[in-house]
PDB file of C-alpha atoms in Angstrom:
ATOM      1  CA  UNK A   1     162.321 392.885 340.809  1.00 61.00           C
ATOM      2  CA  UNK A   2     166.033 393.478 341.366  1.00 58.00           C
ATOM      3  CA  UNK A   3     165.585 392.989 345.109  1.00 59.00           C
ATOM      4  CA  UNK A   4     163.795 389.690 344.474  1.00 52.00           C
ATOM      5  CA  UNK A   5     166.658 388.479 342.251  1.00 49.00           C
ATOM      6  CA  UNK A   6     169.156 389.324 345.000  1.00 49.00           C
ATOM      7  CA  UNK A   7     167.096 387.390 347.560  1.00 52.00           C
ATOM      8  CA  UNK A   8     166.828 384.404 345.234  1.00 45.00           C
ATOM      9  CA  UNK A   9     170.579 384.514 344.575  1.00 46.00           C
ATOM     10  CA  UNK A  10     171.306 384.587 348.309  1.00 51.00           C
ATOM     11  CA  UNK A  11     168.951 381.643 348.875  1.00 45.00           C
ATOM     12  CA  UNK A  12     170.650 379.713 346.082  1.00 42.00           C
ATOM     13  CA  UNK A  13     174.113 380.378 347.524  1.00 50.00           C
ATOM     14  CA  UNK A  14     173.008 379.332 351.010  1.00 44.00           C
ATOM     15  CA  UNK A  15     171.348 376.196 349.659  1.00 48.00           C
ATOM     16  CA  UNK A  16     174.441 375.349 347.612  1.00 39.00           C
ATOM     17  CA  UNK A  17     176.711 375.884 350.633  1.00 41.00           C
ATOM     18  CA  UNK A  18     174.536 373.614 352.779  1.00 41.00           C
ATOM     19  CA  UNK A  19     174.607 370.914 350.095  1.00 41.00           C
ATOM     20  CA  UNK A  20     178.386 371.082 349.861  1.00 43.00           C
ATOM     21  CA  UNK A  21     178.668 370.923 353.653  1.00 34.00           C
ATOM     22  CA  UNK A  22     176.413 367.861 353.798  1.00 41.00           C
ATOM     23  CA  UNK A  23     178.415 366.103 351.087  1.00 41.00           C
ATOM     24  CA  UNK A  24     181.697 366.825 352.877  1.00 38.00           C
ATOM     25  CA  UNK A  25     180.190 365.677 356.178  1.00 46.00           C
ATOM     26  CA  UNK A  26     179.076 362.378 354.660  1.00 47.00           C
ATOM     27  CA  UNK A  27     182.531 361.837 353.116  1.00 46.00           C
ATOM     28  CA  UNK A  28     184.118 362.580 356.495  1.00 45.00           C
ATOM     29  CA  UNK A  29     181.858 360.062 358.263  1.00 48.00           C
ATOM     30  CA  UNK A  30     182.589 357.404 355.643  1.00 48.00           C
ATOM     31  CA  UNK A  31     186.327 357.983 355.982  1.00 50.00           C
ATOM     32  CA  UNK A  32     186.156 357.852 359.787  1.00 51.00           C
ATOM     33  CA  UNK A  33     184.024 354.701 359.672  1.00 48.00           C
ATOM     34  CA  UNK A  34     186.490 352.952 357.331  1.00 56.00           C
ATOM     35  CA  UNK A  35     189.424 354.002 359.501  1.00 59.00           C
ATOM     36  CA  UNK A  36     187.746 352.722 362.663  1.00 55.00           C
ATOM     37  CA  UNK A  37     186.892 349.442 360.956  1.00 63.00           C
ATOM     38  CA  UNK A  38     190.526 348.948 359.940  1.00 63.00           C
ATOM     39  CA  UNK A  39     191.710 349.683 363.478  1.00 62.00           C
ATOM     40  CA  UNK A  40     189.198 347.264 365.010  1.00 64.00           C
ATOM     41  CA  UNK A  41     190.045 344.506 362.542  1.00 64.00           C
ATOM     42  CA  UNK A  42     193.624 344.659 363.838  1.00 62.00           C
ATOM     43  CA  UNK A  43     192.240 343.213 367.083  1.00 60.00           C
ATOM     44  CA  UNK A  44     190.942 340.104 365.319  1.00 66.00           C
ATOM     45  CA  UNK A  45     192.464 337.364 363.196  1.00 62.00           C
ATOM     46  CA  UNK A  46     190.262 336.900 360.142  1.00 57.00           C
ATOM     47  CA  UNK A  47     190.649 333.651 358.180  1.00 54.00           C
ATOM     48  CA  UNK A  48     190.736 334.082 354.412  1.00 51.00           C
ATOM     49  CA  UNK A  49     188.223 331.245 353.970  1.00 55.00           C
ATOM     50  CA  UNK A  50     186.064 330.804 357.097  1.00 53.00           C
ATOM     51  CA  UNK A  51     184.206 327.872 355.520  1.00 54.00           C
ATOM     52  CA  UNK A  52     187.465 325.935 355.305  1.00 43.00           C
ATOM     53  CA  UNK A  53     189.504 327.473 358.085  1.00 46.00           C
ATOM     54  CA  UNK A  54     187.010 327.871 360.911  1.00 54.00           C
ATOM     55  CA  UNK A  55     189.407 329.680 363.214  1.00 57.00           C
ATOM     56  CA  UNK A  56     188.873 333.258 364.180  1.00 63.00           C
ATOM     57  CA  UNK A  57     190.239 335.106 367.155  1.00 72.00           C
ATOM     58  CA  UNK A  58     188.569 338.194 368.585  1.00 82.00           C
ATOM     59  CA  UNK A  59     190.202 339.986 371.494  1.00 84.00           C
ATOM     60  CA  UNK A  60     186.991 340.949 373.246  1.00 90.00           C
ATOM     61  CA  UNK A  61     188.891 342.278 376.245  1.00 89.00           C
ATOM     62  CA  UNK A  62     190.501 344.896 373.983  1.00 88.00           C
ATOM     63  CA  UNK A  63     187.191 345.685 372.264  1.00 91.00           C
ATOM     64  CA  UNK A  64     185.531 346.136 375.676  1.00 93.00           C
ATOM     65  CA  UNK A  65     188.129 348.769 376.551  1.00 92.00           C
ATOM     66  CA  UNK A  66     186.768 350.808 373.638  1.00 92.00           C
ATOM     67  CA  UNK A  67     183.108 349.959 374.203  1.00 95.00           C
ATOM     68  CA  UNK A  68     181.767 347.710 376.954  1.00 96.00           C
ATOM     69  CA  UNK A  69     178.530 347.266 374.941  1.00 97.00           C
ATOM     70  CA  UNK A  70     180.253 344.862 372.526  1.00 97.00           C
ATOM     71  CA  UNK A  71     178.563 341.434 372.401  1.00 97.00           C
ATOM     72  CA  UNK A  72     180.026 339.860 369.264  1.00 95.00           C
ATOM     73  CA  UNK A  73     181.456 340.151 365.782  1.00 94.00           C
ATOM     74  CA  UNK A  74     179.770 339.358 362.450  1.00 94.00           C
ATOM     75  CA  UNK A  75     181.334 338.380 359.116  1.00 92.00           C
ATOM     76  CA  UNK A  76     179.386 337.812 355.882  1.00 94.00           C
ATOM     77  CA  UNK A  77     181.587 336.687 353.012  1.00 91.00           C
ATOM     78  CA  UNK A  78     180.905 338.379 349.701  1.00 93.00           C
ATOM     79  CA  UNK A  79     179.909 341.627 351.423  1.00 93.00           C
ATOM     80  CA  UNK A  80     181.555 344.406 353.425  1.00 90.00           C
ATOM     81  CA  UNK A  81     179.996 343.056 356.628  1.00 93.00           C
ATOM     82  CA  UNK A  82     182.917 342.546 359.014  1.00 91.00           C
ATOM     83  CA  UNK A  83     182.007 344.446 362.167  1.00 93.00           C
ATOM     84  CA  UNK A  84     181.652 344.256 365.932  1.00 94.00           C
ATOM     85  CA  UNK A  85     178.111 343.911 367.268  1.00 97.00           C
ATOM     86  CA  UNK A  86     176.992 346.112 370.140  1.00 97.00           C
ATOM     87  CA  UNK A  87     173.879 346.180 372.328  1.00 98.00           C
ATOM     88  CA  UNK A  88     172.513 349.391 373.777  1.00 97.00           C
ATOM     89  CA  UNK A  89     169.847 350.200 376.339  1.00 97.00           C
ATOM     90  CA  UNK A  90     167.394 350.864 373.499  1.00 97.00           C
ATOM     91  CA  UNK A  91     167.191 350.446 369.724  1.00 96.00           C
ATOM     92  CA  UNK A  92     167.814 354.121 369.007  1.00 95.00           C
ATOM     93  CA  UNK A  93     171.270 355.004 370.299  1.00 97.00           C
ATOM     94  CA  UNK A  94     173.325 352.940 367.854  1.00 96.00           C
ATOM     95  CA  UNK A  95     171.313 354.122 364.871  1.00 94.00           C
ATOM     96  CA  UNK A  96     173.549 357.202 364.904  1.00 92.00           C
ATOM     97  CA  UNK A  97     176.566 356.323 367.036  1.00 94.00           C
ATOM     98  CA  UNK A  98     179.651 354.425 365.947  1.00 92.00           C
ATOM     99  CA  UNK A  99     181.495 351.747 367.915  1.00 94.00           C
ATOM    100  CA  UNK A 100     183.466 354.330 369.887  1.00 92.00           C
ATOM    101  CA  UNK A 101     180.156 356.090 370.690  1.00 94.00           C
ATOM    102  CA  UNK A 102     180.949 359.133 368.586  1.00 90.00           C
ATOM    103  CA  UNK A 103     178.117 360.575 366.476  1.00 90.00           C
ATOM    104  CA  UNK A 104     177.774 359.000 363.040  1.00 90.00           C
ATOM    105  CA  UNK A 105     174.823 358.812 360.666  1.00 87.00           C
ATOM    106  CA  UNK A 106     176.114 355.366 359.634  1.00 89.00           C
ATOM    107  CA  UNK A 107     175.481 354.035 363.130  1.00 92.00           C
ATOM    108  CA  UNK A 108     176.673 350.571 364.167  1.00 95.00           C
ATOM    109  CA  UNK A 109     175.662 346.946 363.818  1.00 96.00           C
ATOM    110  CA  UNK A 110     173.650 346.256 366.958  1.00 97.00           C
ATOM    111  CA  UNK A 111     171.628 343.576 368.686  1.00 98.00           C
ATOM    112  CA  UNK A 112     168.090 344.279 369.857  1.00 98.00           C
ATOM    113  CA  UNK A 113     168.241 345.614 373.418  1.00 97.00           C
ATOM    114  CA  UNK A 114     165.623 343.063 374.531  1.00 96.00           C
ATOM    115  CA  UNK A 115     167.722 340.077 373.418  1.00 96.00           C
ATOM    116  CA  UNK A 116     169.945 337.929 375.600  1.00 96.00           C
ATOM    117  CA  UNK A 117     173.453 339.006 374.680  1.00 94.00           C
ATOM    118  CA  UNK A 118     174.843 335.464 374.179  1.00 93.00           C
ATOM    119  CA  UNK A 119     172.594 334.678 371.170  1.00 94.00           C
ATOM    120  CA  UNK A 120     170.676 332.112 373.204  1.00 94.00           C
ATOM    121  CA  UNK A 121     167.160 333.405 372.400  1.00 96.00           C
ATOM    122  CA  UNK A 122     165.014 331.577 369.881  1.00 97.00           C
ATOM    123  CA  UNK A 123     165.148 334.621 367.602  1.00 98.00           C
ATOM    124  CA  UNK A 124     167.838 337.278 367.995  1.00 98.00           C
ATOM    125  CA  UNK A 125     167.451 340.404 365.853  1.00 98.00           C
ATOM    126  CA  UNK A 126     170.562 342.234 364.627  1.00 98.00           C
ATOM    127  CA  UNK A 127     170.164 345.644 362.985  1.00 97.00           C
ATOM    128  CA  UNK A 128     172.222 347.854 360.685  1.00 95.00           C
ATOM    129  CA  UNK A 129     171.669 350.715 358.276  1.00 92.00           C
ATOM    130  CA  UNK A 130     171.257 350.185 354.547  1.00 90.00           C
ATOM    131  CA  UNK A 131     173.925 352.484 353.071  1.00 87.00           C
ATOM    132  CA  UNK A 132     174.590 353.490 349.484  1.00 83.00           C
ATOM    133  CA  UNK A 133     178.294 352.671 349.712  1.00 86.00           C
ATOM    134  CA  UNK A 134     177.621 349.135 350.982  1.00 87.00           C
ATOM    135  CA  UNK A 135     178.997 349.592 354.502  1.00 89.00           C
ATOM    136  CA  UNK A 136     177.142 348.365 357.595  1.00 92.00           C
ATOM    137  CA  UNK A 137     174.175 346.330 356.248  1.00 94.00           C
ATOM    138  CA  UNK A 138     174.254 348.069 352.879  1.00 92.00           C
ATOM    139  CA  UNK A 139     174.777 344.769 351.052  1.00 94.00           C
ATOM    140  CA  UNK A 140     172.132 342.590 352.694  1.00 94.00           C
ATOM    141  CA  UNK A 141     170.150 342.996 349.477  1.00 94.00           C
ATOM    142  CA  UNK A 142     172.496 340.425 347.915  1.00 96.00           C
ATOM    143  CA  UNK A 143     170.683 337.712 349.867  1.00 97.00           C
ATOM    144  CA  UNK A 144     167.519 338.495 347.933  1.00 96.00           C
ATOM    145  CA  UNK A 145     169.127 336.610 345.053  1.00 96.00           C
ATOM    146  CA  UNK A 146     169.263 332.792 345.103  1.00 97.00           C
ATOM    147  CA  UNK A 147     172.617 332.738 343.301  1.00 97.00           C
ATOM    148  CA  UNK A 148     174.303 334.739 346.044  1.00 97.00           C
ATOM    149  CA  UNK A 149     172.720 332.494 348.678  1.00 97.00           C
ATOM    150  CA  UNK A 150     174.076 329.375 346.966  1.00 96.00           C
ATOM    151  CA  UNK A 151     177.549 330.896 346.914  1.00 95.00           C
ATOM    152  CA  UNK A 152     177.294 332.135 350.524  1.00 95.00           C
ATOM    153  CA  UNK A 153     174.861 329.909 352.461  1.00 96.00           C
ATOM    154  CA  UNK A 154     176.499 330.800 355.793  1.00 94.00           C
ATOM    155  CA  UNK A 155     177.641 333.806 357.736  1.00 95.00           C
ATOM    156  CA  UNK A 156     179.639 333.820 360.957  1.00 92.00           C
ATOM    157  CA  UNK A 157     179.167 335.172 364.465  1.00 92.00           C
ATOM    158  CA  UNK A 158     181.826 335.340 367.139  1.00 90.00           C
ATOM    159  CA  UNK A 159     181.144 335.989 370.809  1.00 92.00           C
ATOM    160  CA  UNK A 160     182.959 335.573 374.113  1.00 90.00           C
ATOM    161  CA  UNK A 161     180.958 332.334 374.492  1.00 89.00           C
ATOM    162  CA  UNK A 162     182.014 330.789 371.191  1.00 87.00           C
ATOM    163  CA  UNK A 163     181.999 330.752 367.395  1.00 88.00           C
ATOM    164  CA  UNK A 164     178.789 330.256 365.438  1.00 92.00           C
ATOM    165  CA  UNK A 165     178.107 329.391 361.823  1.00 93.00           C
ATOM    166  CA  UNK A 166     174.698 330.718 360.795  1.00 97.00           C
ATOM    167  CA  UNK A 167     173.000 328.824 357.956  1.00 97.00           C
ATOM    168  CA  UNK A 168     170.475 330.824 355.909  1.00 97.00           C
ATOM    169  CA  UNK A 169     166.902 329.484 356.013  1.00 97.00           C
ATOM    170  CA  UNK A 170     164.962 332.412 354.548  1.00 98.00           C
ATOM    171  CA  UNK A 171     165.446 335.821 352.902  1.00 97.00           C
ATOM    172  CA  UNK A 172     162.848 338.306 351.674  1.00 96.00           C
ATOM    173  CA  UNK A 173     161.486 341.858 351.723  1.00 94.00           C
ATOM    174  CA  UNK A 174     158.554 342.700 353.956  1.00 93.00           C
ATOM    175  CA  UNK A 175     156.921 345.636 355.700  1.00 89.00           C
ATOM    176  CA  UNK A 176     158.272 347.160 358.899  1.00 87.00           C
ATOM    177  CA  UNK A 177     154.911 346.099 360.350  1.00 88.00           C
ATOM    178  CA  UNK A 178     155.487 342.505 359.238  1.00 93.00           C
ATOM    179  CA  UNK A 179     154.320 339.553 361.310  1.00 95.00           C
ATOM    180  CA  UNK A 180     157.913 338.355 360.914  1.00 96.00           C
ATOM    181  CA  UNK A 181     158.999 340.979 363.433  1.00 95.00           C
ATOM    182  CA  UNK A 182     158.645 338.651 366.428  1.00 96.00           C
ATOM    183  CA  UNK A 183     161.351 337.849 368.961  1.00 95.00           C
ATOM    184  CA  UNK A 184     159.583 336.144 371.871  1.00 94.00           C
ATOM    185  CA  UNK A 185     157.285 333.132 371.706  1.00 96.00           C
ATOM    186  CA  UNK A 186     154.733 331.867 374.191  1.00 94.00           C
ATOM    187  CA  UNK A 187     155.308 328.217 373.312  1.00 95.00           C
ATOM    188  CA  UNK A 188     157.246 325.879 371.037  1.00 94.00           C
ATOM    189  CA  UNK A 189     154.122 325.612 368.898  1.00 96.00           C
ATOM    190  CA  UNK A 190     154.162 329.391 368.382  1.00 96.00           C
ATOM    191  CA  UNK A 191     157.792 329.161 367.368  1.00 97.00           C
ATOM    192  CA  UNK A 192     157.105 326.336 364.911  1.00 96.00           C
ATOM    193  CA  UNK A 193     154.347 328.394 363.300  1.00 96.00           C
ATOM    194  CA  UNK A 194     156.763 331.317 363.033  1.00 97.00           C
ATOM    195  CA  UNK A 195     159.398 329.181 361.294  1.00 97.00           C
ATOM    196  CA  UNK A 196     156.799 327.900 358.826  1.00 96.00           C
ATOM    197  CA  UNK A 197     155.740 331.501 358.185  1.00 97.00           C
ATOM    198  CA  UNK A 198     159.209 332.846 357.379  1.00 97.00           C
ATOM    199  CA  UNK A 199     160.132 329.833 355.252  1.00 96.00           C
ATOM    200  CA  UNK A 200     157.033 330.387 353.110  1.00 97.00           C
ATOM    201  CA  UNK A 201     157.950 334.062 352.688  1.00 97.00           C
ATOM    202  CA  UNK A 202     161.457 333.332 351.415  1.00 97.00           C
ATOM    203  CA  UNK A 203     162.463 334.362 347.893  1.00 97.00           C
ATOM    204  CA  UNK A 204     163.864 330.867 347.397  1.00 97.00           C
ATOM    205  CA  UNK A 205     163.966 327.426 348.988  1.00 95.00           C
ATOM    206  CA  UNK A 206     167.112 326.686 351.005  1.00 95.00           C
ATOM    207  CA  UNK A 207     168.711 323.339 351.798  1.00 86.00           C
ATOM    208  CA  UNK A 208     168.790 323.982 355.536  1.00 92.00           C
ATOM    209  CA  UNK A 209     167.470 321.204 357.758  1.00 92.00           C
ATOM    210  CA  UNK A 210     165.701 322.855 360.679  1.00 93.00           C
ATOM    211  CA  UNK A 211     164.355 321.417 363.927  1.00 92.00           C
ATOM    212  CA  UNK A 212     161.961 324.006 365.319  1.00 88.00           C
ATOM    213  CA  UNK A 213     161.862 322.281 368.701  1.00 87.00           C
ATOM    214  CA  UNK A 214     165.554 322.913 369.383  1.00 92.00           C
ATOM    215  CA  UNK A 215     167.178 325.115 366.719  1.00 95.00           C
ATOM    216  CA  UNK A 216     167.448 328.871 367.207  1.00 96.00           C
ATOM    217  CA  UNK A 217     167.799 331.660 364.682  1.00 97.00           C
ATOM    218  CA  UNK A 218     169.450 334.999 363.984  1.00 98.00           C
ATOM    219  CA  UNK A 219     167.474 337.589 362.019  1.00 98.00           C
ATOM    220  CA  UNK A 220     169.414 340.279 360.154  1.00 98.00           C
ATOM    221  CA  UNK A 221     167.193 343.323 359.648  1.00 96.00           C
ATOM    222  CA  UNK A 222     167.718 346.489 357.625  1.00 94.00           C
ATOM    223  CA  UNK A 223     165.860 349.115 355.624  1.00 88.00           C
ATOM    224  CA  UNK A 224     165.343 348.512 351.919  1.00 77.00           C
ATOM    225  CA  UNK A 225     166.028 351.167 349.288  1.00 66.00           C
ATOM    226  CA  UNK A 226     164.689 349.217 346.335  1.00 59.00           C
ATOM    227  CA  UNK A 227     162.879 351.575 343.983  1.00 47.00           C
ATOM    228  CA  UNK A 228     159.981 349.291 343.181  1.00 53.00           C
ATOM    229  CA  UNK A 229     159.041 348.684 346.798  1.00 55.00           C
ATOM    230  CA  UNK A 230     157.504 350.742 349.577  1.00 57.00           C
ATOM    231  CA  UNK A 231     159.870 352.920 351.600  1.00 59.00           C
ATOM    232  CA  UNK A 232     158.838 351.189 354.818  1.00 73.00           C
ATOM    233  CA  UNK A 233     159.963 347.769 353.550  1.00 88.00           C
ATOM    234  CA  UNK A 234     162.734 345.897 355.322  1.00 92.00           C
ATOM    235  CA  UNK A 235     165.165 343.125 354.505  1.00 95.00           C
ATOM    236  CA  UNK A 236     164.682 339.998 356.610  1.00 97.00           C
ATOM    237  CA  UNK A 237     167.453 337.380 356.498  1.00 98.00           C
ATOM    238  CA  UNK A 238     166.952 334.483 358.897  1.00 98.00           C
ATOM    239  CA  UNK A 239     169.620 331.937 359.736  1.00 97.00           C
ATOM    240  CA  UNK A 240     169.939 328.834 361.899  1.00 97.00           C
ATOM    241  CA  UNK A 241     172.647 329.036 364.581  1.00 96.00           C
ATOM    242  CA  UNK A 242     175.225 326.249 364.590  1.00 94.00           C
ATOM    243  CA  UNK A 243     177.902 326.381 367.272  1.00 85.00           C
ATOM    244  CA  UNK A 244     181.315 325.400 365.960  1.00 80.00           C
TER     245      UNK A 244
END
């Protein structure tokens, strides 16, 4: 019995030590992520009110010196989203690598590897982790609420090709196996049916006027950690691209 108690005590100590290590590691990654974000933001000029002052300068040549995979920058007012967008050779690498390609469980904000990197596809998917501290795409859940949408009907994308205002057309939770997870379309008719589908799924009706024969969209995609939903659910936020 005494030997068993010793073994259990050792197991408890080891388990406790591992827990402490994991907590410290997470804090270290969060600190490093915040520091990198601050350093990267120094390379851009962020307007205090993008909706009024639609000027924003990103030194992509400097960003490319750090990571040649950079394809843009995203800003969502009312959230912590203010990050460069990268595009890897697959959709796995940037799940656990930061902008400077160092290992990080927070990952990066990244474009689907199958997308054209100038946002010219009919539907461009952009991914990011849902985090408890709200970094990366940890605050996409705010778009599930109509009040937040009304206060922030746009987000902004910046690329070497230009500046884009993205007007929300739909926001909802759905399965990872959702029929919303479509990026390529065989015809304009297929695309029109897709737009009708995602508009019907939205948690609320938006005021966006959409021409499915010409307009293109961005889809922000992230895991959902909402307790009353399935673990495999995802946030889908779709927006119409408007070049400024």
